[in-house]
Amino acid sequence: MAIFNRDSDDEVARGARAVVVHAETHGGDRRDSDARLEEARGLALAIGIDVRAAQAFRVRDRKPATLFGSGQVDQIATLARQEEAELIIVDNSLSPVQQSNLEKATEAKVIDRTGLILEIFGERAATNEGRLQVELAHLDYQAGRLVRSWTHLERQRGGFGFLGGPGETQIEADRRMIRDRMAKIRRELEQVTRTRGLHRARRQRAPWPVIALVGYTNAGKSTLFNRMTGADVMAEDLLFATLDPTMRQIALPGLDKAILSDTVGFVSDLPTQLIAAFRATLEEVLSADLIVHVRDIAHPDTDAQRDDVLDVLGELNVVGEGAGEEAPPIIEAWNKLDLLDDEARALAHETAARRDDVVILSALTGEGVDTLQRAISDRMTRGAKIYGLRIPLSDGAALAWLHEHGEVLSAHVEGEEQRVEARLSDAAFARFAKRER
């Protein structure tokens, strides 16, 4: 990654010195300022930025020109000079005017929370689909920020990160180029969406249930995914360690075959551009038969993180009023049990025991993972009924299918047929009926 100085084309290599500031507004966030600053540090670390200092400022009224008050802007400029920082990260959303004015006042490069998250996504996207989604989000964000003194769009560095930025000259031409490029990307993503839809339809005919892992970034989704599937998806103590969705076949009690999907992590104030751009990926959550919400139960802000995840799921109409009657059930996996002391562990177990939608585990050590697998299986087979079926003797695959996706209670031969009694969920029976056609 490379960051460009506002007034020149000199590159600042990965490891750029930065300070993080946060505008604390009354009732504006679920977390306290220390937690927000710590998360912002983690986001910066994720792309190799060297954070020298972090400070919160209480802002009574958001200033349209700079967000912060004039005295606070002076303090930020002084802090940046003292730390010899080339970059100021504002852990809030900034308008283009606020961003430009802060750069002029501090004489340093300024990015906001949205821009920082976009840069992380730009660096981490590994597949063509992921790169398209990130570029679309980046261009959408960039479109309103062409009034700034950076290099020309056509001279932009490679990749989809935005810190290098497009230029001020030929603004209208640049905007037209951006609009044209966004239209082209949307067409390509529509094709991705159609392809995913075909894949989902094929899986439904297969037919295997889909379990989607969702959760706040760094909650341990990929570690749990690896534990349950034996895969080697990147799993590090790093925000947004993985972006592109991964799917693997797993076996569960009573469900010999199911598909487990590991999705992108969520974060508070996730840019709306990214939610829109990643809709094709997140559609895997929309089509899931069950959602496992992985939570970092050892994190001090675990409840706020839960609310942030539910907010994003609500925007996708997975939960809430827009979800409808077909909304998939949700199990909460309270992860990182290994990080709790004895007292906190006992309290967590006591709290979870009062709920039927919570499993406590440690994806790192494996403790409780088998309990989660049983809970998933129980939820997927809840409401199963006993069906009497007639299957031709020549159709051994049908009987094998019933063993894999339900519980065969009895089977005996009558002439050229087998009379079978099997316990199946409504969804499994519907899939079996489709298979018979």
Short mmCIF file of C-alpha atoms in Angstrom, two decimals:
data_model
loop_
_atom_site.label_atom_id
_atom_site.label_comp_id
_atom_site.label_asym_id
_atom_site.label_seq_id
_atom_site.Cartn_x
_atom_site.Cartn_y
_atom_site.Cartn_z
CA MET A 1 0.00 0.00 0.00
CA ALA A 2 1.14 3.51 -0.68
CA ILE A 3 -0.11 6.81 0.67
CA PHE A 4 0.48 10.02 -1.28
CA ASN A 5 1.24 13.37 0.26
CA ARG A 6 -1.44 15.99 -0.33
CA ASP A 7 0.87 18.51 -1.98
CA SER A 8 3.16 16.27 -3.93
CA ASP A 9 3.41 12.89 -5.57
CA ASP A 10 5.97 11.63 -3.05
CA GLU A 11 4.97 8.19 -1.83
CA VAL A 12 4.74 7.42 1.86
CA ALA A 13 5.40 3.71 2.20
CA ARG A 14 3.45 1.21 4.27
CA GLY A 15 4.15 2.06 7.89
CA ALA A 16 3.15 5.72 7.55
CA ARG A 17 3.05 7.60 10.85
CA ALA A 18 -0.46 8.58 11.91
CA VAL A 19 -2.55 9.95 14.73
CA VAL A 20 -6.13 8.88 15.38
CA VAL A 21 -8.77 11.31 16.62
CA HIS A 22 -12.41 10.74 17.47
CA ALA A 23 -15.25 13.23 17.85
CA GLU A 24 -17.29 12.11 20.83
CA THR A 25 -20.86 13.37 20.47
CA HIS A 26 -23.62 13.08 23.05
CA GLY A 27 -25.53 9.85 22.49
CA GLY A 28 -23.74 9.30 19.21
CA ASP A 29 -22.25 5.86 19.83
CA ARG A 30 -22.86 2.68 21.78
CA ARG A 31 -19.22 2.56 22.89
CA ASP A 32 -17.06 4.83 24.98
CA SER A 33 -14.27 6.80 23.35
CA ASP A 34 -11.47 4.51 24.55
CA ALA A 35 -13.10 1.52 22.86
CA ARG A 36 -13.59 3.46 19.64
CA LEU A 37 -9.98 4.64 19.62
CA GLU A 38 -8.72 1.13 20.28
CA GLU A 39 -10.77 -0.25 17.40
CA ALA A 40 -9.52 2.52 15.12
CA ARG A 41 -5.96 1.58 16.08
CA GLY A 42 -6.74 -2.00 15.07
CA LEU A 43 -8.17 -0.89 11.74
CA ALA A 44 -5.05 1.16 11.01
CA LEU A 45 -2.80 -1.71 12.05
CA ALA A 46 -4.64 -3.96 9.61
CA ILE A 47 -3.03 -2.07 6.71
CA GLY A 48 0.32 -1.43 8.38
CA ILE A 49 -0.17 2.17 9.52
CA ASP A 50 1.99 3.19 12.48
CA VAL A 51 -0.37 4.90 14.95
CA ARG A 52 1.72 7.21 17.14
CA ALA A 53 -1.11 8.69 19.25
CA ALA A 54 -4.88 8.58 19.68
CA GLN A 55 -7.12 11.16 21.30
CA ALA A 56 -10.86 11.77 21.68
CA PHE A 57 -12.48 15.19 21.65
CA ARG A 58 -15.90 15.94 23.09
CA VAL A 59 -17.89 17.75 20.42
CA ARG A 60 -21.12 19.40 21.52
CA ASP A 61 -22.18 20.50 18.05
CA ARG A 62 -20.81 19.09 14.81
CA LYS A 63 -19.19 21.93 12.89
CA PRO A 64 -20.27 21.84 9.22
CA ALA A 65 -16.84 23.06 8.10
CA THR A 66 -14.52 20.85 10.15
CA LEU A 67 -16.61 18.63 12.49
CA PHE A 68 -14.36 19.72 15.37
CA GLY A 69 -14.27 23.16 16.99
CA SER A 70 -11.54 25.57 15.91
CA GLY A 71 -9.56 25.09 19.12
CA GLN A 72 -9.77 21.32 18.75
CA VAL A 73 -8.55 21.55 15.16
CA ASP A 74 -5.50 23.45 16.44
CA GLN A 75 -4.90 20.72 19.03
CA ILE A 76 -5.11 18.05 16.35
CA ALA A 77 -2.63 19.94 14.17
CA THR A 78 -0.26 20.29 17.13
CA LEU A 79 -0.58 16.61 17.98
CA ALA A 80 0.23 15.65 14.39
CA ARG A 81 3.31 17.89 14.35
CA GLN A 82 4.53 16.57 17.71
CA GLU A 83 4.24 12.98 16.50
CA GLU A 84 5.65 13.83 13.05
CA ALA A 85 2.50 12.24 11.61
CA GLU A 86 1.92 12.22 7.87
CA LEU A 87 -1.66 11.06 8.26
CA ILE A 88 -4.61 11.99 10.48
CA ILE A 89 -7.30 9.34 10.84
CA VAL A 90 -10.65 10.74 11.96
CA ASP A 91 -12.71 7.92 13.47
CA ASN A 92 -15.95 9.47 12.25
CA SER A 93 -17.57 10.07 8.89
CA LEU A 94 -16.47 13.29 7.21
CA SER A 95 -18.08 15.22 4.40
CA PRO A 96 -15.81 16.15 1.49
CA VAL A 97 -15.76 19.76 2.70
CA GLN A 98 -14.83 18.78 6.27
CA GLN A 99 -12.07 16.51 5.01
CA SER A 100 -10.64 19.21 2.74
CA ASN A 101 -10.79 21.91 5.42
CA LEU A 102 -9.09 19.69 8.00
CA GLU A 103 -6.27 18.97 5.56
CA LYS A 104 -5.72 22.67 4.97
CA ALA A 105 -5.81 23.46 8.69
CA THR A 106 -3.51 20.63 9.77
CA GLU A 107 -1.27 20.49 6.68
CA ALA A 108 -1.51 16.71 6.77
CA LYS A 109 -3.34 14.00 4.88
CA VAL A 110 -6.77 13.31 6.43
CA ILE A 111 -8.97 10.23 6.00
CA ASP A 112 -12.14 9.30 7.83
CA ARG A 113 -13.43 5.98 9.15
CA THR A 114 -15.21 5.13 5.92
CA GLY A 115 -12.07 5.76 3.89
CA LEU A 116 -9.95 3.67 6.26
CA ILE A 117 -12.30 0.69 6.04
CA LEU A 118 -12.44 1.00 2.26
CA GLU A 119 -8.65 0.94 2.13
CA ILE A 120 -8.55 -2.25 4.21
CA PHE A 121 -11.06 -3.90 1.93
CA GLY A 122 -9.10 -2.74 -1.09
CA GLU A 123 -5.97 -4.43 0.18
CA ARG A 124 -7.62 -7.66 1.37
CA ALA A 125 -9.99 -8.55 -1.47
CA ALA A 126 -8.52 -11.67 -3.05
CA THR A 127 -11.05 -12.73 -5.68
CA ASN A 128 -12.18 -10.93 -8.82
CA GLU A 129 -15.63 -10.52 -7.29
CA GLY A 130 -14.19 -9.03 -4.12
CA ARG A 131 -12.06 -6.59 -6.10
CA LEU A 132 -15.06 -5.48 -8.14
CA GLN A 133 -17.13 -4.94 -5.00
CA VAL A 134 -14.39 -2.93 -3.34
CA GLU A 135 -13.75 -0.84 -6.44
CA LEU A 136 -17.45 -0.04 -6.75
CA ALA A 137 -17.63 1.05 -3.12
CA HIS A 138 -14.44 3.08 -3.49
CA LEU A 139 -15.65 4.88 -6.61
CA ASP A 140 -19.00 5.63 -5.01
CA TYR A 141 -17.17 7.17 -2.05
CA GLN A 142 -14.69 8.94 -4.30
CA ALA A 143 -17.26 10.56 -6.57
CA GLY A 144 -17.98 13.37 -4.13
CA ARG A 145 -14.34 13.98 -3.32
CA LEU A 146 -12.97 15.18 -6.64
CA VAL A 147 -12.45 18.73 -5.41
CA ARG A 148 -9.14 17.89 -3.82
CA SER A 149 -5.53 18.58 -4.80
CA TRP A 150 -4.31 15.11 -5.61
CA THR A 151 -2.94 13.50 -8.76
CA HIS A 152 -5.10 12.98 -11.84
CA LEU A 153 -7.41 9.99 -11.93
CA GLU A 154 -5.60 8.48 -14.90
CA ARG A 155 -2.30 8.69 -12.99
CA GLN A 156 -3.73 6.88 -10.00
CA ARG A 157 -1.66 4.07 -8.57
CA GLY A 158 -2.68 0.45 -9.10
CA GLY A 159 -5.20 -1.30 -6.91
CA PHE A 160 -8.44 -0.03 -5.47
CA GLY A 161 -7.27 1.73 -2.34
CA PHE A 162 -8.11 5.41 -2.28
CA LEU A 163 -5.36 7.00 -0.22
CA GLY A 164 -3.47 7.86 -3.37
CA GLY A 165 -6.61 9.55 -4.61
CA PRO A 166 -7.74 11.00 -7.91
CA GLY A 167 -7.08 14.58 -8.91
CA GLU A 168 -8.81 17.90 -9.13
CA THR A 169 -8.11 18.68 -12.79
CA GLN A 170 -10.79 17.87 -15.35
CA ILE A 171 -13.25 17.19 -12.55
CA GLU A 172 -16.23 16.67 -14.81
CA ALA A 173 -14.27 14.32 -17.04
CA ASP A 174 -13.17 12.40 -13.98
CA ARG A 175 -16.73 12.18 -12.72
CA ARG A 176 -17.86 10.89 -16.09
CA MET A 177 -15.10 8.30 -16.04
CA ILE A 178 -16.16 7.25 -12.56
CA ARG A 179 -19.82 6.97 -13.56
CA ASP A 180 -18.93 4.91 -16.61
CA ARG A 181 -16.66 2.63 -14.62
CA MET A 182 -19.30 2.17 -11.89
CA ALA A 183 -21.90 1.25 -14.50
CA LYS A 184 -19.54 -1.36 -15.98
CA ILE A 185 -18.76 -2.84 -12.54
CA ARG A 186 -22.46 -3.03 -11.68
CA ARG A 187 -23.09 -4.99 -14.88
CA GLU A 188 -20.29 -7.40 -14.00
CA LEU A 189 -21.62 -7.80 -10.44
CA GLU A 190 -25.10 -8.48 -11.80
CA GLN A 191 -23.57 -11.40 -13.65
CA VAL A 192 -21.93 -12.53 -10.39
CA THR A 193 -25.32 -12.31 -8.67
CA ARG A 194 -26.93 -14.42 -11.40
CA THR A 195 -24.13 -16.98 -11.15
CA ARG A 196 -24.50 -17.16 -7.37
CA GLY A 197 -28.24 -17.57 -7.80
CA LEU A 198 -27.65 -20.54 -10.11
CA HIS A 199 -25.24 -22.05 -7.60
CA ARG A 200 -27.77 -21.60 -4.80
CA ALA A 201 -30.51 -23.17 -6.90
CA ARG A 202 -28.21 -26.09 -7.67
CA ARG A 203 -27.45 -26.54 -3.96
CA GLN A 204 -31.16 -26.48 -3.14
CA ARG A 205 -31.73 -29.22 -5.69
CA ALA A 206 -28.75 -31.14 -4.31
CA PRO A 207 -30.19 -30.49 -1.65
CA TRP A 208 -28.07 -29.52 1.35
CA PRO A 209 -28.88 -27.01 4.07
CA VAL A 210 -26.69 -23.90 4.26
CA ILE A 211 -25.37 -22.55 7.56
CA ALA A 212 -23.89 -19.04 7.42
CA LEU A 213 -21.38 -17.74 9.96
CA VAL A 214 -21.76 -14.02 10.63
CA GLY A 215 -20.31 -11.76 13.27
CA TYR A 216 -18.26 -8.73 14.13
CA THR A 217 -14.81 -8.63 12.59
CA ASN A 218 -12.23 -10.53 14.62
CA ALA A 219 -14.93 -12.44 16.54
CA GLY A 220 -13.34 -15.73 15.45
CA LYS A 221 -15.55 -16.77 12.52
CA SER A 222 -12.71 -18.06 10.37
CA THR A 223 -11.15 -19.94 13.29
CA LEU A 224 -14.49 -21.62 13.96
CA PHE A 225 -14.91 -22.30 10.24
CA ASN A 226 -11.51 -23.99 10.13
CA ARG A 227 -12.29 -26.00 13.28
CA MET A 228 -15.59 -27.29 11.89
CA THR A 229 -14.42 -27.98 8.34
CA GLY A 230 -10.71 -28.74 8.61
CA ALA A 231 -10.04 -25.91 6.15
CA ASP A 232 -7.14 -23.47 6.29
CA VAL A 233 -8.89 -20.13 5.78
CA MET A 234 -6.73 -17.22 6.97
CA ALA A 235 -7.50 -16.65 10.65
CA GLU A 236 -5.44 -14.07 12.51
CA ASP A 237 -5.91 -11.68 15.43
CA LEU A 238 -6.48 -8.91 12.92
CA LEU A 239 -9.51 -6.89 11.88
CA PHE A 240 -10.91 -8.00 8.53
CA ALA A 241 -8.43 -10.86 8.18
CA THR A 242 -10.67 -12.39 5.52
CA LEU A 243 -13.10 -10.74 3.11
CA ASP A 244 -14.09 -13.18 0.41
CA PRO A 245 -16.72 -15.77 1.34
CA THR A 246 -15.66 -19.39 1.67
CA MET A 247 -17.95 -22.42 1.59
CA ARG A 248 -17.21 -25.98 2.66
CA GLN A 249 -19.17 -29.19 3.09
CA ILE A 250 -19.48 -30.46 6.67
CA ALA A 251 -21.12 -33.40 8.42
CA LEU A 252 -23.43 -32.86 11.39
CA PRO A 253 -25.32 -35.27 13.67
CA GLY A 254 -28.39 -36.35 11.72
CA LEU A 255 -27.27 -34.19 8.79
CA ASP A 256 -24.45 -35.97 7.07
CA LYS A 257 -24.08 -33.15 4.57
CA ALA A 258 -24.47 -29.42 5.04
CA ILE A 259 -22.72 -26.36 3.64
CA LEU A 260 -20.95 -23.97 6.01
CA SER A 261 -20.34 -20.43 4.72
CA ASP A 262 -17.81 -18.01 6.23
CA THR A 263 -18.76 -14.40 5.42
CA VAL A 264 -17.09 -11.00 5.72
CA GLY A 265 -16.94 -9.57 9.23
CA PHE A 266 -19.06 -6.58 10.19
CA VAL A 267 -17.96 -3.47 12.03
CA SER A 268 -19.67 -0.48 13.58
CA ASP A 269 -20.50 2.28 11.10
CA LEU A 270 -19.84 -0.07 8.19
CA PRO A 271 -19.89 2.21 5.14
CA THR A 272 -23.16 2.10 3.27
CA GLN A 273 -21.17 1.89 0.05
CA LEU A 274 -19.72 -1.42 1.22
CA ILE A 275 -23.05 -2.87 2.31
CA ALA A 276 -24.43 -2.10 -1.14
CA ALA A 277 -21.34 -3.32 -2.99
CA PHE A 278 -21.07 -6.56 -1.01
CA ARG A 279 -24.75 -7.39 -1.35
CA ALA A 280 -23.93 -10.13 -3.86
CA THR A 281 -21.65 -11.78 -1.30
CA LEU A 282 -24.01 -11.22 1.61
CA GLU A 283 -26.83 -12.83 -0.34
CA GLU A 284 -25.34 -16.09 0.92
CA VAL A 285 -26.65 -15.01 4.32
CA LEU A 286 -30.07 -14.20 2.84
CA SER A 287 -30.39 -17.71 1.42
CA ALA A 288 -29.08 -19.54 4.49
CA ASP A 289 -31.23 -22.08 6.32
CA LEU A 290 -29.58 -21.12 9.62
CA ILE A 291 -27.37 -18.25 10.78
CA VAL A 292 -24.69 -18.73 13.42
CA HIS A 293 -23.85 -15.35 14.94
CA VAL A 294 -20.30 -15.69 16.28
CA ARG A 295 -19.64 -13.28 19.16
CA ASP A 296 -16.40 -12.47 20.99
CA ILE A 297 -17.82 -12.94 24.48
CA ALA A 298 -14.51 -11.86 26.06
CA HIS A 299 -14.63 -8.43 24.41
CA PRO A 300 -15.79 -5.60 26.72
CA ASP A 301 -18.06 -4.28 23.95
CA THR A 302 -19.58 -7.64 23.01
CA ASP A 303 -23.17 -6.40 23.44
CA ALA A 304 -22.54 -3.32 21.29
CA GLN A 305 -20.89 -5.52 18.65
CA ARG A 306 -23.96 -7.78 18.66
CA ASP A 307 -26.18 -4.75 18.05
CA ASP A 308 -23.95 -3.58 15.19
CA VAL A 309 -24.20 -6.97 13.48
CA LEU A 310 -27.98 -7.03 13.89
CA ASP A 311 -28.14 -3.52 12.41
CA VAL A 312 -26.39 -4.71 9.23
CA LEU A 313 -28.56 -7.85 9.06
CA GLY A 314 -31.56 -5.56 9.44
CA GLU A 315 -30.40 -3.47 6.47
CA LEU A 316 -30.22 -6.70 4.48
CA ASN A 317 -33.75 -7.63 5.66
CA VAL A 318 -32.41 -10.79 7.31
CA VAL A 319 -33.84 -9.79 10.69
CA GLY A 320 -36.43 -7.25 11.80
CA GLU A 321 -39.63 -6.09 10.14
CA GLY A 322 -38.34 -6.58 6.60
CA ALA A 323 -37.31 -10.20 7.16
CA GLY A 324 -40.76 -11.74 6.75
CA GLU A 325 -41.87 -15.18 7.89
CA GLU A 326 -39.07 -16.99 6.05
CA ALA A 327 -36.27 -15.35 8.08
CA PRO A 328 -33.66 -17.97 9.00
CA PRO A 329 -33.29 -18.84 12.70
CA ILE A 330 -30.20 -17.53 14.50
CA ILE A 331 -27.95 -19.29 17.00
CA GLU A 332 -25.45 -17.20 18.97
CA ALA A 333 -22.02 -18.81 19.36
CA TRP A 334 -20.32 -17.13 22.30
CA ASN A 335 -16.70 -17.58 21.27
CA LYS A 336 -13.32 -17.08 22.99
CA LEU A 337 -14.31 -18.87 26.19
CA ASP A 338 -10.61 -19.55 26.72
CA LEU A 339 -10.01 -15.84 27.38
CA LEU A 340 -12.45 -15.65 30.31
CA ASP A 341 -11.39 -16.02 33.93
CA ASP A 342 -13.20 -18.52 36.17
CA GLU A 343 -15.75 -16.00 37.46
CA ALA A 344 -16.61 -14.64 33.99
CA ARG A 345 -16.77 -18.17 32.60
CA ALA A 346 -19.24 -19.25 35.29
CA LEU A 347 -21.40 -16.18 34.66
CA ALA A 348 -21.39 -16.79 30.91
CA HIS A 349 -22.47 -20.42 31.38
CA GLU A 350 -25.19 -19.35 33.80
CA THR A 351 -26.51 -16.73 31.36
CA ALA A 352 -26.41 -19.08 28.37
CA ALA A 353 -28.20 -21.83 30.29
CA ARG A 354 -31.30 -19.64 30.44
CA ARG A 355 -31.45 -19.38 26.63
CA ASP A 356 -31.98 -22.04 23.99
CA ASP A 357 -30.29 -20.08 21.21
CA VAL A 358 -26.81 -19.71 22.78
CA VAL A 359 -23.79 -22.03 22.78
CA ILE A 360 -20.54 -21.17 24.60
CA LEU A 361 -17.31 -22.33 23.00
CA SER A 362 -13.71 -21.70 22.16
CA ALA A 363 -12.98 -22.10 18.46
CA LEU A 364 -9.27 -21.95 19.26
CA THR A 365 -9.21 -24.89 21.70
CA GLY A 366 -12.26 -26.73 20.35
CA GLU A 367 -14.12 -26.64 23.65
CA GLY A 368 -17.86 -26.55 23.05
CA VAL A 369 -17.66 -26.90 19.25
CA ASP A 370 -19.34 -30.32 19.36
CA THR A 371 -22.15 -28.76 21.41
CA LEU A 372 -22.60 -26.14 18.70
CA GLN A 373 -22.74 -28.83 16.03
CA ARG A 374 -25.47 -30.66 17.95
CA ALA A 375 -27.37 -27.39 18.46
CA ILE A 376 -27.22 -26.67 14.71
CA SER A 377 -28.44 -30.16 13.92
CA ASP A 378 -31.27 -29.94 16.46
CA ARG A 379 -32.39 -26.58 15.09
CA MET A 380 -32.23 -27.78 11.48
CA THR A 381 -34.32 -30.87 12.25
CA ARG A 382 -36.75 -29.14 14.62
CA GLY A 383 -40.34 -29.77 13.62
CA ALA A 384 -39.45 -32.89 11.64
CA LYS A 385 -42.35 -35.20 10.75
CA ILE A 386 -42.60 -38.89 9.96
CA TYR A 387 -43.38 -39.63 6.32
CA GLY A 388 -44.35 -42.92 4.71
CA LEU A 389 -42.67 -43.27 1.33
CA ARG A 390 -42.65 -45.80 -1.50
CA ILE A 391 -39.32 -46.06 -3.30
CA PRO A 392 -38.53 -48.32 -6.28
CA LEU A 393 -35.95 -50.98 -5.45
CA SER A 394 -33.87 -49.69 -8.36
CA ASP A 395 -33.58 -46.24 -6.73
CA GLY A 396 -30.91 -46.89 -4.14
CA ALA A 397 -29.83 -43.25 -4.33
CA ALA A 398 -33.19 -42.13 -2.89
CA LEU A 399 -32.76 -44.29 0.19
CA ALA A 400 -29.18 -43.04 0.60
CA TRP A 401 -30.47 -39.47 0.32
CA LEU A 402 -32.99 -40.10 3.11
CA HIS A 403 -30.25 -41.50 5.35
CA GLU A 404 -28.13 -38.42 4.71
CA HIS A 405 -30.82 -35.79 5.20
CA GLY A 406 -33.13 -37.34 7.74
CA GLU A 407 -33.64 -40.36 9.97
CA VAL A 408 -34.83 -43.60 8.41
CA LEU A 409 -37.02 -45.35 11.00
CA SER A 410 -37.90 -48.46 9.04
CA ALA A 411 -37.58 -49.95 5.56
CA HIS A 412 -38.97 -53.20 4.14
CA VAL A 413 -39.50 -54.63 0.67
CA GLU A 414 -42.93 -55.06 -0.89
CA GLY A 415 -42.70 -56.43 -4.41
CA GLU A 416 -40.75 -54.01 -6.58
CA GLU A 417 -40.79 -51.25 -3.95
CA GLN A 418 -39.45 -50.40 -0.55
CA ARG A 419 -41.84 -49.08 2.10
CA VAL A 420 -39.87 -46.51 4.09
CA GLU A 421 -40.73 -44.50 7.17
CA ALA A 422 -38.42 -41.51 7.58
CA ARG A 423 -38.35 -38.48 9.87
CA LEU A 424 -37.72 -35.36 7.78
CA SER A 425 -37.94 -31.63 8.29
CA ASP A 426 -40.43 -29.76 6.11
CA ALA A 427 -37.55 -28.31 4.10
CA ALA A 428 -35.94 -31.73 3.60
CA PHE A 429 -39.24 -33.29 2.53
CA ALA A 430 -39.82 -30.46 0.04
CA ARG A 431 -36.36 -31.04 -1.40
CA PHE A 432 -36.95 -34.79 -1.57
CA ALA A 433 -40.23 -34.18 -3.41
CA LYS A 434 -38.43 -31.97 -5.93
CA ARG A 435 -35.81 -34.65 -6.35
CA GLU A 436 -38.51 -37.18 -7.14
CA ARG A 437 -39.81 -35.01 -9.96
#
